[in-house]
Coordinates of C-alpha atoms in Angstrom, one line a residue:
M1 CA -28.8 29.6 25.6
T2 CA -29.4 33.2 26.6
Q3 CA -27.8 34.9 29.6
L4 CA -29.7 38.0 30.3
P5 CA -27.9 41.0 31.6
I6 CA -27.9 41.6 35.4
L7 CA -30.3 44.4 35.6
D8 CA -31.0 47.0 38.3
Q9 CA -34.4 48.4 39.1
G10 CA -33.8 51.6 37.3
T11 CA -33.7 49.9 33.9
N12 CA -36.6 47.5 34.4
P13 CA -39.7 48.4 32.4
V14 CA -42.1 47.7 35.2
P15 CA -42.8 51.0 37.1
L16 CA -41.4 50.5 40.6
S17 CA -43.5 53.4 41.8
D18 CA -46.4 50.9 41.6
P19 CA -47.4 50.2 45.2
A20 CA -47.4 46.5 44.4
F21 CA -43.6 46.6 43.9
E22 CA -42.7 48.8 46.8
A23 CA -40.5 47.5 49.6
N24 CA -42.3 46.4 52.8
S25 CA -42.6 49.7 54.5
E26 CA -42.9 48.3 58.0
S27 CA -39.6 46.3 58.0
G28 CA -37.7 48.4 55.5
P29 CA -35.4 47.0 52.8
K30 CA -34.4 43.5 53.7
G31 CA -31.2 43.3 51.6
T32 CA -29.7 43.7 48.1
Y33 CA -29.3 41.0 45.5
A34 CA -28.2 40.5 41.9
F35 CA -30.0 38.2 39.4
I36 CA -28.8 36.3 36.4
S37 CA -31.3 34.5 34.2
L38 CA -30.3 31.7 31.8
G39 CA -32.2 29.7 29.2
C40 CA -35.4 29.8 27.3
P41 CA -38.4 32.2 27.5
K42 CA -40.2 29.8 29.8
N43 CA -37.4 30.2 32.2
L44 CA -37.4 33.9 31.8
V45 CA -41.0 34.1 32.9
D46 CA -40.0 32.2 36.1
S47 CA -37.2 34.7 36.6
E48 CA -39.5 37.6 36.3
K49 CA -41.9 36.0 38.7
M50 CA -39.1 35.6 41.3
L51 CA -38.1 39.2 40.7
G52 CA -41.6 40.4 41.4
T53 CA -41.9 38.3 44.5
L54 CA -38.6 39.6 45.9
A55 CA -39.6 43.2 45.1
V56 CA -42.9 42.9 46.9
D57 CA -41.2 41.3 49.9
G58 CA -38.7 44.2 50.3
Y59 CA -35.5 43.1 48.6
T60 CA -33.6 45.5 46.4
L61 CA -32.3 44.4 43.0
T62 CA -28.8 45.8 42.0
A63 CA -27.0 45.8 38.7
E64 CA -23.7 44.6 40.2
P65 CA -23.1 41.3 42.1
R66 CA -20.1 42.8 43.9
G67 CA -21.3 44.3 47.2
S68 CA -24.7 42.6 47.1
D69 CA -26.0 40.5 49.9
F70 CA -26.6 37.6 47.6
V71 CA -26.8 36.5 44.0
I72 CA -29.6 34.4 42.4
I73 CA -28.9 32.4 39.3
N74 CA -31.9 30.9 37.5
T75 CA -30.3 28.1 35.5
C76 CA -31.0 26.0 32.4
G77 CA -30.4 22.3 32.4
F78 CA -31.8 21.3 28.9
I79 CA -28.7 20.1 27.1
D80 CA -25.0 19.6 28.1
D81 CA -23.9 23.0 26.7
S82 CA -26.6 24.8 28.7
R83 CA -25.7 22.9 31.9
Q84 CA -22.0 23.8 31.4
E85 CA -22.9 27.4 30.9
S86 CA -24.9 27.4 34.1
L87 CA -22.1 25.7 36.1
E88 CA -19.6 28.3 34.8
V89 CA -21.8 31.2 35.9
I90 CA -22.4 29.5 39.3
E91 CA -18.6 29.1 39.7
E92 CA -18.0 32.7 38.7
M93 CA -20.5 33.9 41.5
L94 CA -18.9 31.5 44.0
E95 CA -15.5 33.2 43.3
L96 CA -17.1 36.5 44.3
K97 CA -18.3 34.9 47.5
R98 CA -14.9 33.5 48.3
A99 CA -13.4 37.0 47.8
G100 CA -16.0 38.4 50.2
E101 CA -17.7 40.5 47.4
T102 CA -21.1 38.9 48.0
K103 CA -22.4 37.0 51.0
G104 CA -24.3 34.2 49.3
V105 CA -25.3 32.3 46.2
I106 CA -28.8 30.9 45.5
V107 CA -29.1 28.5 42.5
A108 CA -32.6 28.0 41.1
G109 CA -34.4 26.5 38.1
C110 CA -33.8 23.6 35.8
L111 CA -30.2 22.6 36.6
P112 CA -31.1 21.6 40.2
E113 CA -34.1 19.6 38.9
R114 CA -31.9 18.0 36.3
I115 CA -28.9 16.9 38.4
G116 CA -30.3 17.0 41.9
A117 CA -27.9 16.2 44.7
D118 CA -24.9 16.1 42.3
L119 CA -25.1 19.9 42.1
R120 CA -24.4 20.4 45.9
A121 CA -21.8 17.6 45.9
R122 CA -20.0 19.3 43.0
L123 CA -20.3 22.8 44.4
P124 CA -20.9 22.6 48.2
E125 CA -20.4 26.3 48.7
I126 CA -23.8 27.0 47.1
D127 CA -25.9 28.4 50.0
H128 CA -29.4 27.4 48.8
V129 CA -30.8 25.4 46.0
V130 CA -34.4 26.0 44.7
G131 CA -36.1 23.7 42.2
V132 CA -38.3 24.9 39.3
F133 CA -41.5 24.6 41.3
G134 CA -40.1 26.3 44.4
R135 CA -39.8 29.7 42.7
D136 CA -42.8 31.2 44.5
E137 CA -41.0 30.6 47.8
I138 CA -37.8 32.5 46.8
S139 CA -38.3 35.2 49.4
R140 CA -38.4 32.6 52.2
V141 CA -35.1 31.2 50.9
A142 CA -33.6 34.7 50.7
D143 CA -34.8 35.3 54.3
R144 CA -32.9 32.2 55.5
L145 CA -29.7 33.3 53.7
V146 CA -29.8 36.8 55.0
G147 CA -30.6 35.5 58.5
N148 CA -27.7 33.1 58.4
S149 CA -30.0 30.1 58.8
N150 CA -28.8 26.7 57.5
E151 CA -32.2 25.2 57.8
Q152 CA -33.6 23.6 54.7
R153 CA -30.9 24.6 52.2
D154 CA -32.6 22.6 49.4
L155 CA -36.1 23.5 48.4
F156 CA -37.9 21.3 45.9
R157 CA -41.6 21.1 45.3
P158 CA -43.5 18.5 43.2
A159 CA -44.8 19.5 39.8
P160 CA -48.2 21.3 40.4
I161 CA -51.5 19.9 39.4
R162 CA -52.7 23.4 38.6
A163 CA -50.8 26.0 36.5
M164 CA -48.7 28.4 38.5
D165 CA -49.8 32.1 38.6
D166 CA -47.4 34.3 36.6
R167 CA -48.9 37.6 37.4
M168 CA -47.1 40.4 39.3
R169 CA -43.9 39.8 37.5
L170 CA -41.0 42.3 37.4
R171 CA -40.2 42.1 33.7
I172 CA -36.8 41.8 32.1
T173 CA -38.0 42.3 28.6
P174 CA -38.5 45.8 27.1
A175 CA -41.8 47.4 28.0
H176 CA -43.5 46.8 24.7
Y177 CA -43.3 43.0 24.5
A178 CA -43.6 40.1 27.0
Y179 CA -43.6 36.3 27.1
L180 CA -46.9 34.8 28.2
K181 CA -46.7 31.2 29.5
I182 CA -49.9 29.4 28.8
S183 CA -49.1 26.0 30.3
E184 CA -46.3 24.2 32.1
G185 CA -44.7 20.8 31.5
C186 CA -45.1 18.3 28.7
N187 CA -46.8 15.0 28.1
R188 CA -44.7 14.1 25.1
T189 CA -42.2 11.3 25.4
C190 CA -39.6 12.3 22.8
T191 CA -36.7 10.0 23.4
F192 CA -34.0 12.7 23.3
C193 CA -35.7 15.2 25.6
S194 CA -35.3 15.7 29.4
I195 CA -37.9 18.4 29.8
P196 CA -40.6 16.2 31.3
S197 CA -38.2 15.1 34.0
M198 CA -37.6 18.7 35.0
R199 CA -40.9 20.4 34.2
G200 CA -43.4 17.5 34.9
K201 CA -46.6 16.7 33.1
H202 CA -48.5 19.2 30.9
V203 CA -50.7 21.6 33.0
T204 CA -52.9 24.1 31.2
K205 CA -53.3 27.6 32.6
P206 CA -57.1 28.3 32.4
I207 CA -58.2 30.7 29.7
E208 CA -59.5 33.3 32.2
K209 CA -56.2 33.3 34.1
V210 CA -54.2 33.8 30.8
V211 CA -56.4 36.7 29.9
E212 CA -56.0 38.3 33.3
E213 CA -52.3 38.1 32.9
A214 CA -52.5 39.5 29.4
E215 CA -54.6 42.4 30.7
E216 CA -52.0 43.1 33.4
L217 CA -49.2 43.1 30.8
A218 CA -51.2 45.3 28.4
A219 CA -51.7 47.8 31.3
D220 CA -47.9 47.8 31.7
G221 CA -47.5 48.9 28.0
V222 CA -47.1 45.5 26.3
K223 CA -48.1 45.5 22.7
E224 CA -46.7 42.2 21.6
L225 CA -47.6 39.0 23.4
I226 CA -45.4 36.0 22.7
L227 CA -47.2 32.8 23.7
V228 CA -44.9 30.1 25.1
A229 CA -45.3 26.6 26.4
Q230 CA -43.5 23.3 26.1
D231 CA -46.3 22.1 23.8
T232 CA -48.5 25.0 22.7
T233 CA -50.9 23.1 20.4
Y234 CA -51.7 20.7 23.3
Y235 CA -53.2 23.6 25.2
G236 CA -56.4 22.8 27.0
M237 CA -56.4 19.0 26.6
D238 CA -55.8 18.1 30.2
L239 CA -58.1 20.8 31.6
Y240 CA -61.0 20.9 29.1
G241 CA -60.8 17.5 27.5
E242 CA -60.0 19.0 24.1
V243 CA -57.4 21.4 22.6
R244 CA -58.5 25.0 23.2
L245 CA -55.8 27.1 21.7
T246 CA -58.3 28.7 19.2
S247 CA -60.6 29.7 22.1
L248 CA -57.6 31.2 24.0
L249 CA -56.6 33.2 20.9
E250 CA -60.2 34.5 20.5
A251 CA -60.1 35.7 24.1
L252 CA -56.7 37.3 23.8
E253 CA -57.7 39.2 20.7
K254 CA -60.2 41.1 22.9
V255 CA -57.5 42.5 25.2
E256 CA -57.1 46.2 24.6
G257 CA -53.7 47.5 23.8
I258 CA -52.3 44.2 22.4
R259 CA -51.6 44.5 18.7
W260 CA -49.4 41.4 18.0
I261 CA -49.8 37.8 19.3
R262 CA -46.9 35.5 18.3
L263 CA -47.1 31.7 18.6
M264 CA -44.1 29.7 19.7
Y265 CA -43.3 26.0 20.3
L266 CA -46.2 24.6 18.3
Y267 CA -45.9 20.8 18.2
P268 CA -46.9 19.4 14.7
V269 CA -49.9 17.7 16.1
N270 CA -53.3 19.1 17.1
F271 CA -53.3 21.7 14.3
T272 CA -57.1 21.8 13.9
D273 CA -58.8 23.5 10.9
Q274 CA -60.3 26.0 13.4
L275 CA -56.9 26.9 14.6
I276 CA -55.6 27.4 11.1
D277 CA -58.6 29.5 10.2
K278 CA -58.1 31.6 13.3
I279 CA -54.5 32.4 12.4
A280 CA -55.4 33.1 8.8
E281 CA -58.2 35.6 9.6
S282 CA -56.9 37.3 12.7
A283 CA -55.8 40.9 12.8
K284 CA -53.7 40.3 15.8
V285 CA -52.3 36.7 15.6
L286 CA -49.3 37.0 13.4
P287 CA -48.8 34.7 10.4
Y288 CA -45.6 33.4 12.1
L289 CA -45.5 29.9 13.5
D290 CA -42.6 28.4 15.4
M291 CA -43.0 24.6 14.8
P292 CA -40.1 22.4 15.8
L293 CA -40.1 19.4 13.4
Q294 CA -36.8 17.8 14.5
H295 CA -36.5 15.6 11.4
I296 CA -38.3 14.5 8.3
N297 CA -37.2 10.9 7.8
S298 CA -40.0 8.6 9.1
R299 CA -37.7 6.1 10.7
V300 CA -35.7 8.7 12.5
L301 CA -39.0 10.4 13.7
K302 CA -40.1 7.0 15.0
R303 CA -36.9 6.5 17.0
M304 CA -37.4 10.0 18.3
Q305 CA -40.9 9.0 19.3
R306 CA -42.3 12.1 17.7
R307 CA -45.7 10.5 16.8
V308 CA -45.6 12.0 13.3
D309 CA -44.1 10.8 10.0
R310 CA -42.9 12.4 6.8
E311 CA -46.2 12.1 5.1
K312 CA -48.1 13.9 7.9
T313 CA -45.4 16.6 8.2
V314 CA -45.4 17.4 4.5
E315 CA -49.2 17.5 4.5
L316 CA -49.4 19.9 7.4
V317 CA -46.8 22.3 6.0
E318 CA -48.6 22.4 2.7
K319 CA -51.9 23.0 4.4
L320 CA -50.6 25.8 6.5
R321 CA -48.9 27.5 3.6
S322 CA -52.0 27.2 1.3
R323 CA -54.4 28.6 3.9
I324 CA -52.4 31.3 5.8
P325 CA -51.4 34.3 3.7
N326 CA -47.8 35.5 4.0
L327 CA -47.0 32.7 6.4
V328 CA -43.5 32.6 8.0
L329 CA -42.5 29.2 9.2
R330 CA -39.7 28.8 11.8
T331 CA -38.6 25.3 12.7
T332 CA -35.7 23.4 14.3
F333 CA -34.0 20.1 13.4
V334 CA -31.8 17.7 15.3
V335 CA -29.0 16.2 13.2
G336 CA -26.8 13.2 14.2
F337 CA -29.5 11.4 16.1
P338 CA -28.5 7.9 17.0
G339 CA -28.7 5.7 13.9
E340 CA -29.1 8.6 11.4
T341 CA -27.6 7.4 8.2
E342 CA -26.0 9.6 5.5
E343 CA -29.0 8.8 3.3
Q344 CA -31.5 10.0 6.0
F345 CA -29.5 13.2 6.5
E346 CA -29.5 13.8 2.7
E347 CA -33.3 13.3 2.8
L348 CA -33.5 16.0 5.5
R349 CA -31.3 18.3 3.3
Q350 CA -33.5 17.9 0.3
F351 CA -36.6 18.6 2.4
V352 CA -35.1 21.8 3.7
R353 CA -34.1 22.9 0.2
E354 CA -37.6 22.2 -1.2
T355 CA -39.6 23.5 1.7
K356 CA -37.7 26.7 2.1
F357 CA -38.4 27.6 5.8
Q358 CA -38.0 31.3 6.3
R359 CA -36.5 30.7 9.7
M360 CA -34.6 27.6 10.9
G361 CA -32.3 26.4 13.6
V362 CA -30.2 23.2 13.6
F363 CA -28.8 21.4 16.7
P364 CA -26.4 18.5 16.8
Y365 CA -27.9 15.6 18.9
S366 CA -27.0 16.0 22.6
L367 CA -26.7 12.8 24.6
E368 CA -28.9 13.4 27.7
P369 CA -28.3 11.0 30.6
G370 CA -31.6 9.3 31.7
T371 CA -33.4 9.8 28.3
P372 CA -34.4 6.7 26.3
A373 CA -32.2 7.8 23.3
V374 CA -29.1 7.0 25.4
K375 CA -29.9 3.3 25.0
L376 CA -30.3 3.4 21.2
D377 CA -27.7 2.0 18.9
G378 CA -25.8 3.9 16.3
H379 CA -24.5 6.9 18.3
L380 CA -22.4 9.1 16.0
P381 CA -19.1 10.8 16.5
E382 CA -19.3 14.5 17.5
E383 CA -17.4 15.6 14.4
V384 CA -20.1 14.0 12.2
K385 CA -22.9 15.7 14.1
T386 CA -21.1 19.1 13.9
Q387 CA -20.4 18.7 10.2
R388 CA -24.0 17.9 9.4
Q389 CA -25.2 20.9 11.4
E390 CA -22.8 23.2 9.5
I391 CA -24.0 21.7 6.1
L392 CA -27.7 22.2 6.9
M393 CA -27.2 25.7 8.2
A394 CA -25.2 26.6 5.0
D395 CA -28.2 25.4 3.0
Q396 CA -30.6 27.4 5.1
Q397 CA -28.5 30.6 4.9
E398 CA -29.2 30.7 1.1
I399 CA -32.9 30.3 1.7
A400 CA -33.0 32.9 4.5
F401 CA -31.1 35.4 2.5
A402 CA -33.4 34.9 -0.5
Y403 CA -36.4 35.4 1.7
G404 CA -35.0 38.7 2.9
E405 CA -34.3 39.8 -0.6
S406 CA -38.0 39.1 -1.5
L407 CA -39.1 41.6 1.0
V408 CA -37.1 44.5 -0.5
G409 CA -39.5 47.1 -1.9
Y410 CA -42.4 46.2 0.4
E411 CA -43.8 48.3 3.2
L412 CA -43.9 46.5 6.5
D413 CA -45.0 47.6 10.0
V414 CA -41.9 47.5 12.3
L415 CA -42.1 47.4 16.0
I416 CA -39.2 49.5 17.3
D417 CA -37.1 47.9 20.0
E418 CA -34.4 50.4 20.6
Q419 CA -32.3 53.3 19.2
M420 CA -28.9 52.3 17.8
E421 CA -27.6 55.8 17.0
E422 CA -28.9 59.2 15.8
G423 CA -31.5 58.5 13.2
I424 CA -31.1 54.7 13.2
W425 CA -33.4 52.4 15.1
Q426 CA -33.6 48.6 15.5
G427 CA -36.9 46.8 15.4
R428 CA -38.7 43.7 14.1
C429 CA -41.4 43.0 11.5
F430 CA -44.0 40.2 11.9
A431 CA -41.4 37.7 10.6
D432 CA -39.0 38.1 13.5
A433 CA -39.3 36.9 17.1
P434 CA -37.0 38.7 19.6
E435 CA -33.5 37.2 20.3
I436 CA -33.8 34.3 17.8
D437 CA -34.6 35.9 14.4
G438 CA -33.3 38.9 12.5
T439 CA -34.0 42.5 13.0
V440 CA -34.9 45.5 10.9
F441 CA -32.7 48.6 10.9
V442 CA -34.9 51.7 10.3
R443 CA -33.8 55.1 9.3
G444 CA -36.1 57.8 10.7
E445 CA -36.5 60.7 13.0
N446 CA -38.5 61.1 16.2
L447 CA -39.2 57.4 16.6
S448 CA -39.5 55.7 19.9
A449 CA -39.3 52.1 21.4
G450 CA -42.6 50.4 21.3
E451 CA -43.9 52.3 18.3
F452 CA -45.2 50.6 15.2
V453 CA -43.5 52.3 12.2
P454 CA -44.5 51.7 8.6
T455 CA -41.2 51.0 6.9
E456 CA -40.2 50.6 3.3
I457 CA -37.6 47.8 3.1
T458 CA -34.7 49.0 0.9
A459 CA -31.9 46.4 1.4
T460 CA -30.8 43.4 3.3
Q461 CA -27.8 42.9 5.6
D462 CA -27.1 39.2 6.1
Y463 CA -30.1 37.9 8.0
D464 CA -31.4 41.5 8.8
L465 CA -33.4 44.0 6.8
V466 CA -32.7 47.7 6.3
G467 CA -35.5 50.2 5.7
A468 CA -36.7 53.8 5.9
A469 CA -39.7 55.0 7.9
V470 CA -42.5 56.0 5.7
E471 CA -43.9 59.5 6.5
E472 CA -47.7 59.3 6.9

């Protein structure tokens, strides 16, 4: 889970001189607030939308919770570790309230959706609670808090039948890249996952709306679009009666100013030949695919209700690699799922060694109350799950390090993210998504964040690369 820094408006990449983000001139500033965003990129988009709404409505974002009128925490409720992190941050902010250093605490996002009334019962000092789909009404909630109103302290809205509008965001990410949410919710019924209970059914954002948002982001200086959803390859099925991710990519390729389009959260179903061809031939869609597989043993996949087996998984991986040049595959696996035997885990280890994913994450199974997997037999001890995670990540480390070594001597375009020190910059090549993958340290002069720099890779540093800017 990612806790984003509490930012002030002076460090935010969106230009606050834009009239759209100026405080309401008739009423003046309404109050000050601090904001903490937890969880995944989909949650980050919700955070940015709330920040934009509050800015338009006259609230002022501050870097420090102490002395603010209130604090908003956009929480994650996906697994137990993320819920505990969210609760710890809430408790920390409530301590400030008890000390009189902030006047109120608003808790938003997935945690309220996940545990409902238990949240207020556990932490009754929370002033207001806002569910995932109440985000667009955050200013109304803030008005109640600032106005000392105890009316409707809980705000929950049903999952929408149409995709929510994510334009007019106040972005937390650096100016040159942004997450673009193309749908909401999920129709999958994976037995270990609680997302549908928090985010509802899959709802596709129409192509024209996604393009409008991409154009807005490009006008703000975005050069890399990172497409996110709960199930990216399902895009369009509910709205158009067929998957339309290829059509969306074709439309996004036409947006001026965008150079990279990165695909995340691709379920290993609905990979059409047209989609593969589009990724292979595109000058903008990166040959980087984030495709969570979760396991390889067919029996485990069936108990997970993934609707795919080993044979289909291997066939898809081989097809993708044979048809997309320079493909980088990122995946995630769950180890210690109920009933996973030592033999099934060894089958997964062998698959990882043979397939050699360039990027990979491993998570021990987390028992999620209310999910079907809770009722399965064969739940494993925590120490077994942790041990299997460590073993698989050790296997992957060798593979990832070898992939890094294979890039030494090549010239790659690196998107610069920030300056580390004089003459040293940090960026990413096509193989690295922000926050979750490695980075490239570039030696060079007169570079700048958001610039694409041809870089000769000269060495590796654990999961990272080291290189020198090539003079043109």
